[in-house]
């Protein structure tokens, strides 16, 4: 039995502009229970517009990132409440993953260990992903007799080649962090001891970029995947023009390069501290 209260199912700390959010049910390998899903949504709400949070990192306490949905509490217990129970549990989990997909701040999955099934929802929701080489990823649904639902099939089809997605989903064999990086499920795999430092390095680099441009960029990359070239071209013009109407980043970036010659955009970001904000 897990002794976690609902509040304790997720832990977090804010350090140097980074919110380190942790699945916190290590004794249950951080399986996502309805209580955890509710708390995660609440915490995402609390953190999203805080000035001291520039980047959100999602990681796990103990040996797991998350072992997927809690087979007891998410499936068996909610099913006992009929269709209404099932739909409520789905809304709570899909809800925070959707929220994370379109989060205001850049997000990074730091996959420290086991990542199964439903875990692919938050994995895909994060903009970037870094894994320990020793982490294990798997669509284990087939092993207990269901299809990879809750978006997991979609994540596999989005991130993997057709043949790899089929093999991964049909065989249910776990792969390690190195293979996950080779297959494109994560950006990089690193030795566990080096993982946090690398993720922090990336988070700090993101904090130096214009936050309005970052939000527009991450949304653009997700949106254009499903557009024709012409629709994407049009959407991107309008998205940039909308950003220009409330943020002077573009002007400042041009000024520091063209007039002040204080940086080179090809090699790094302009000095954000000089930009006046509305
Ligand atoms: N749901 C509910 N409980 C879980 C889950 C889960 N997904 N994963 C682990 N637990 C529980 C175990 O039942 C056990 O509880 P207990 O101590 O009360 O008996 C505890 O967590 C520890 O689990 P172990 O299996 O003992 O841990 P171990 O480190 O040996 O193995 C592993 C870890 C490989 C992750 C294993 O627990 C496992 O296979 N879990 C299920 C993974 C899975 O298939 N998840 C569902 C994906 S499909 C979906 O999400 C829709």
Short mmCIF file of C-alpha atoms and ligand atoms in Angstrom, two decimals, residues 1 25-29 31-32 63-64 67-73 75 114 116-119 138 140-141 144 146-147 149, ligand 1:
data_model
loop_
_atom_site.label_atom_id
_atom_site.label_comp_id
_atom_site.label_asym_id
_atom_site.label_seq_id
_atom_site.Cartn_x
_atom_site.Cartn_y
_atom_site.Cartn_z
CA UNK A 1 0.00 0.00 0.00
CA UNK A 25 5.28 7.28 -5.79
CA UNK A 26 8.60 5.42 -5.87
CA UNK A 27 7.19 2.42 -4.00
CA UNK A 28 4.71 2.00 -6.88
CA UNK A 29 7.33 2.84 -9.51
CA UNK A 31 2.55 4.60 -11.59
CA UNK A 32 -0.01 7.26 -12.47
CA UNK A 63 14.09 3.80 -9.95
CA UNK A 64 11.23 4.84 -12.24
CA UNK A 67 5.64 2.69 -14.84
CA UNK A 68 2.60 3.98 -16.74
CA UNK A 69 -0.98 3.94 -15.55
CA UNK A 70 -1.64 2.44 -12.13
CA UNK A 71 -3.22 -0.87 -13.09
CA UNK A 72 -5.03 -1.12 -9.77
CA UNK A 73 -6.11 2.45 -9.05
CA UNK A 75 -8.03 0.77 -14.23
CA UNK A 114 11.30 2.85 -16.10
CA UNK A 116 6.03 2.32 -19.74
CA UNK A 117 2.73 2.60 -21.58
CA UNK A 118 0.80 5.63 -20.39
CA UNK A 119 4.16 7.26 -19.59
CA UNK A 138 8.32 -0.05 -23.34
CA UNK A 140 3.97 -3.08 -22.41
CA UNK A 141 0.23 -2.93 -23.08
CA UNK A 144 -1.20 -7.60 -20.41
CA UNK A 146 -4.62 -4.36 -24.40
CA UNK A 147 -3.65 -1.98 -27.20
CA UNK A 149 -4.20 3.52 -25.68
N1 LIG B 1 0.42 -0.15 -11.72
C1 LIG B 1 0.23 -0.48 -10.43
N2 LIG B 1 1.22 -0.88 -9.62
C2 LIG B 1 2.45 -0.92 -10.13
C3 LIG B 1 2.73 -0.56 -11.45
C4 LIG B 1 1.65 -0.16 -12.27
N3 LIG B 1 1.82 0.22 -13.53
N4 LIG B 1 4.05 -0.72 -11.67
C5 LIG B 1 4.58 -1.13 -10.50
N5 LIG B 1 3.62 -1.26 -9.58
C6 LIG B 1 3.75 -1.67 -8.18
C7 LIG B 1 3.89 -3.18 -8.05
O1 LIG B 1 2.63 -3.81 -8.08
C8 LIG B 1 4.55 -3.26 -6.70
O2 LIG B 1 3.59 -3.03 -5.69
P1 LIG B 1 3.64 -3.84 -4.29
O3 LIG B 1 4.98 -3.48 -3.69
O4 LIG B 1 2.50 -3.30 -3.53
O5 LIG B 1 3.55 -5.28 -4.65
C9 LIG B 1 5.48 -2.05 -6.70
O6 LIG B 1 4.94 -1.15 -7.66
C10 LIG B 1 6.90 -2.37 -7.10
O7 LIG B 1 6.85 -3.04 -8.33
P2 LIG B 1 7.83 -4.24 -8.70
O8 LIG B 1 7.23 -4.93 -9.88
O9 LIG B 1 8.13 -5.06 -7.50
O10 LIG B 1 9.14 -3.39 -9.11
P3 LIG B 1 10.38 -3.82 -10.03
O11 LIG B 1 11.37 -2.75 -9.82
O12 LIG B 1 10.79 -5.24 -9.78
O13 LIG B 1 9.83 -3.78 -11.54
C11 LIG B 1 8.61 -2.72 -13.34
C12 LIG B 1 9.53 -2.54 -12.11
C13 LIG B 1 9.38 -3.48 -14.46
C14 LIG B 1 8.26 -1.32 -13.79
C15 LIG B 1 7.35 -3.55 -12.96
O14 LIG B 1 6.79 -3.01 -11.76
C16 LIG B 1 6.28 -3.51 -14.03
O15 LIG B 1 6.34 -4.26 -14.99
N6 LIG B 1 5.27 -2.64 -13.84
C17 LIG B 1 4.19 -2.51 -14.81
C18 LIG B 1 4.64 -1.74 -16.04
C19 LIG B 1 3.50 -1.61 -16.99
O16 LIG B 1 3.28 -2.47 -17.83
N7 LIG B 1 2.73 -0.53 -16.86
C20 LIG B 1 1.48 -0.34 -17.54
C21 LIG B 1 1.75 0.15 -18.92
S1 LIG B 1 0.28 0.13 -19.87
C22 LIG B 1 -0.51 1.59 -19.48
O17 LIG B 1 0.03 2.44 -18.84
C23 LIG B 1 -1.89 1.84 -20.04
#
